[in-house]
XYZ file of C-alpha atoms in Angstrom:
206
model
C 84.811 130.964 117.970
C 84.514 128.960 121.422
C 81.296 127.202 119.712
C 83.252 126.186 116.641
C 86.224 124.577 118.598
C 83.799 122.657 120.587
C 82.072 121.284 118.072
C 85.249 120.106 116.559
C 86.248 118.447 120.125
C 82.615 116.968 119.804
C 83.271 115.304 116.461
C 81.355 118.433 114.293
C 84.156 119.001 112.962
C 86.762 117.697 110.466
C 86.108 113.515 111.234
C 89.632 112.761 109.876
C 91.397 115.169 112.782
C 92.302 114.499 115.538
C 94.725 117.208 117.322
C 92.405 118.963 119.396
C 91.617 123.012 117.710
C 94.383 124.395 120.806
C 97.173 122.156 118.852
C 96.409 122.970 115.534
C 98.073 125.824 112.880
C 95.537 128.582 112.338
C 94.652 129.002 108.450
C 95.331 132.866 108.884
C 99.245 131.956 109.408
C 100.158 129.875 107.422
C 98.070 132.230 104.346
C 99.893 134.889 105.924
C 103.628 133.221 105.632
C 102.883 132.042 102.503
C 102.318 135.379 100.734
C 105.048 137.122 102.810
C 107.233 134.171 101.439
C 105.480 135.064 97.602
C 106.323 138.785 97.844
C 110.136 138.323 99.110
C 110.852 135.753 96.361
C 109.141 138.163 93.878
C 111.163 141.036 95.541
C 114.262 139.059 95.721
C 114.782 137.125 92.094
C 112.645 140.133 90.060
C 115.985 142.585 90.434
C 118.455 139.539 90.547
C 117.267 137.852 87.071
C 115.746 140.578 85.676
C 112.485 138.346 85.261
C 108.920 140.441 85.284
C 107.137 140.085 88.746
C 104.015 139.237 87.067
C 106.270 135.756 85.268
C 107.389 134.560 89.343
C 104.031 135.380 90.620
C 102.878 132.812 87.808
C 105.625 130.524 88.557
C 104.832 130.871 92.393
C 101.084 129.827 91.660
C 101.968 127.023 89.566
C 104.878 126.025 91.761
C 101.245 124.908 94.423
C 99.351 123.443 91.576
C 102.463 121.120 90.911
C 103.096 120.717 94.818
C 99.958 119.265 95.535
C 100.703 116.786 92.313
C 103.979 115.991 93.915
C 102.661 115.287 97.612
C 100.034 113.127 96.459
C 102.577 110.886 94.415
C 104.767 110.685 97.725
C 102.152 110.202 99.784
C 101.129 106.812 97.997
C 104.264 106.112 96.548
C 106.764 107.204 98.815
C 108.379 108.684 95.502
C 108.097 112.315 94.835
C 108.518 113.464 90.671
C 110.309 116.554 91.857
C 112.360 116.830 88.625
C 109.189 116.152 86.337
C 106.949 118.604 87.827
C 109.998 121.120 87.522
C 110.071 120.409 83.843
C 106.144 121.305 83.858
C 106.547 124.650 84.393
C 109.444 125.098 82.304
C 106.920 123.511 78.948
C 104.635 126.341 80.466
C 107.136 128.943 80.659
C 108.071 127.907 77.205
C 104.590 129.700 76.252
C 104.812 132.513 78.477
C 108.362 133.620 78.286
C 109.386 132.289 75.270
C 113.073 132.769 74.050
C 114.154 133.410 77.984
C 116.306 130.903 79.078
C 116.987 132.342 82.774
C 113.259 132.636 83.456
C 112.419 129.862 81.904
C 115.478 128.006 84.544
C 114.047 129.793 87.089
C 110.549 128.788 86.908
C 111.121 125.477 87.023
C 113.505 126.014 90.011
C 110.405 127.653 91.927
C 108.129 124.725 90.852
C 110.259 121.635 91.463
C 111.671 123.580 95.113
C 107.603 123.722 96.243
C 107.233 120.639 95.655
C 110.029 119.662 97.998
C 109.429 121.276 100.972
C 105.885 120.618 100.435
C 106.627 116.919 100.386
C 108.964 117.230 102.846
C 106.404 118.890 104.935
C 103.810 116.221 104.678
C 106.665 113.853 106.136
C 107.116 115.610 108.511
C 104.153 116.158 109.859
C 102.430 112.336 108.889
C 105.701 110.908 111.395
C 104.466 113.949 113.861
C 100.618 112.359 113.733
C 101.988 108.742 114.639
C 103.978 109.931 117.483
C 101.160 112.157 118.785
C 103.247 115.129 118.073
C 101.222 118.494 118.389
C 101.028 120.323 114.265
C 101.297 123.670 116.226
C 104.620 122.356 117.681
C 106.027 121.349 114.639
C 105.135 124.539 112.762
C 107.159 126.191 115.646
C 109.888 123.830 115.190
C 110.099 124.624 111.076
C 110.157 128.282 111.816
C 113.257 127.759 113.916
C 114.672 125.615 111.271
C 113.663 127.745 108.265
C 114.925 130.721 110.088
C 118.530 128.888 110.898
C 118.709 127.231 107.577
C 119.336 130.354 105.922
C 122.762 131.064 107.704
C 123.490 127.764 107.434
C 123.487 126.656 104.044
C 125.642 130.062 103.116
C 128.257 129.088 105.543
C 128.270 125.526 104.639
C 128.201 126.620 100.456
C 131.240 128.973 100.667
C 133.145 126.196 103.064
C 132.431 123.683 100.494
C 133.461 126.189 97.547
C 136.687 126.993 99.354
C 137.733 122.976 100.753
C 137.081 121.760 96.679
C 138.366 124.769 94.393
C 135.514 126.159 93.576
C 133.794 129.236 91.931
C 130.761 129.993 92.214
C 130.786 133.743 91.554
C 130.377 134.438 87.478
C 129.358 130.801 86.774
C 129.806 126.955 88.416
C 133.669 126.107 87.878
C 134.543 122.795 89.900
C 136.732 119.846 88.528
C 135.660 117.636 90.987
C 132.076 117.954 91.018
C 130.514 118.707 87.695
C 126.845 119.010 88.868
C 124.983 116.387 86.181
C 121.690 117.720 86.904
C 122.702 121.135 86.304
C 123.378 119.887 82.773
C 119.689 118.192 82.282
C 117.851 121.484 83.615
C 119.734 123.685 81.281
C 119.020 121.175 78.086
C 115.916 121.579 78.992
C 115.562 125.156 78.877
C 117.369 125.311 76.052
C 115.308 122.815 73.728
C 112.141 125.144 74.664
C 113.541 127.996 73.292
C 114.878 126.914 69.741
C 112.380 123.733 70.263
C 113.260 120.800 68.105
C 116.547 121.992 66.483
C 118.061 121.445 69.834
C 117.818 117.413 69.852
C 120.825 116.190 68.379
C 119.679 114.274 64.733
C 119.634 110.482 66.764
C 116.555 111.876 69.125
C 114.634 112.677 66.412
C 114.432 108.876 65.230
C 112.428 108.293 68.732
């Protein structure tokens, strides 16, 4: 192990980093978080949506594929297709669940929700690198957020429900705030289960 990390300090190593091997985030956690992370999601949504673990553990796999699509585009573009990549897994959860409209919802929830945080991630830690910031540090620093967020965004949810009107128990019911997007995302599911018969009759002329 010692001979490894010097070799990195000597330039052996990777030739595009530059944290010294006592700064960096081990391989072993962040492997580690992100299959605890798989198997709570999996143990979490499987009972809530009724969806077969095998379908999120699909979902979850091609929720990275599409990640690593989505950093790359922010990365040179400083844009990030979160949407579109969502809608990618929901064409291939068209094949693989067809006829479900919650999974099919819910896998492209997973997918387009990796590809955030993994862009948001690579932000993070790119403005980290120009400041000299240690990645170790950071990774400590989006535990404590990750961990906090969780409260957080409850609290904040029901405060907003309760100041506007809202319910959010049995289904989305808010005058005020009619959540567009929601809209697109469930069009979407819907035209890949009855396909084509979906599009109103002035799509199909496109």
């Amino acid at each position: 192990g010692g001979g490894g990390g010097a070799a990195a300090e000597d330039g052996g190593g990777d030739p595009l980093e530059v944290a010294p091997p006592s700064q960096l985030v081990p391989a072993r956690w962040w492997l580690g978080g992100l299959g605890a992370s798989a198997l709570l999601c999996v143990a979490i949504v499987a009972p809530l949506f009724s969806i077969p673990a095998w379908q999120l553990l699909v979902s979850i796999c091609l929720s990275c594929l599409l990640a690593v699509l989505g950093v790359r585009a922010l990365g040179q573009t400083d844009l990030e297709p979160v949407s579109a990549l969502g809608k990618l897994s929901q064409i291939a959860f068209a094949v693989l669940a067809p006829g479900h409209l919650v999974t099919n919802l819910v896998a492209g929830a997973i997918a387009e929700a990796g590809a955030m945080q993994a862009g948001d991630l690579m932000q993070d830690l790119k403005a980290g690198h120009l400041l000299g910031a240690s990645p170790r540090a950071q990774f400590y620093a989006q535990l404590i957020g990750s961990s906090a967020s969780v409260l957080v965004t409850v609290a904040a949810f029901n405060m907003y429900t309760s100041a506007y009107g809202c319910a959010g128990e049995a289904g989305w019911e808010c005058e005020q705030f009619q959540a567009p997007v929601a809209h697109v995302w469930k069009d979407m599911a819907v035209l890949m289960q009855q396909g084509v018969a979906a599009l109103p009759p002035s799509a199909l002329a496109f």
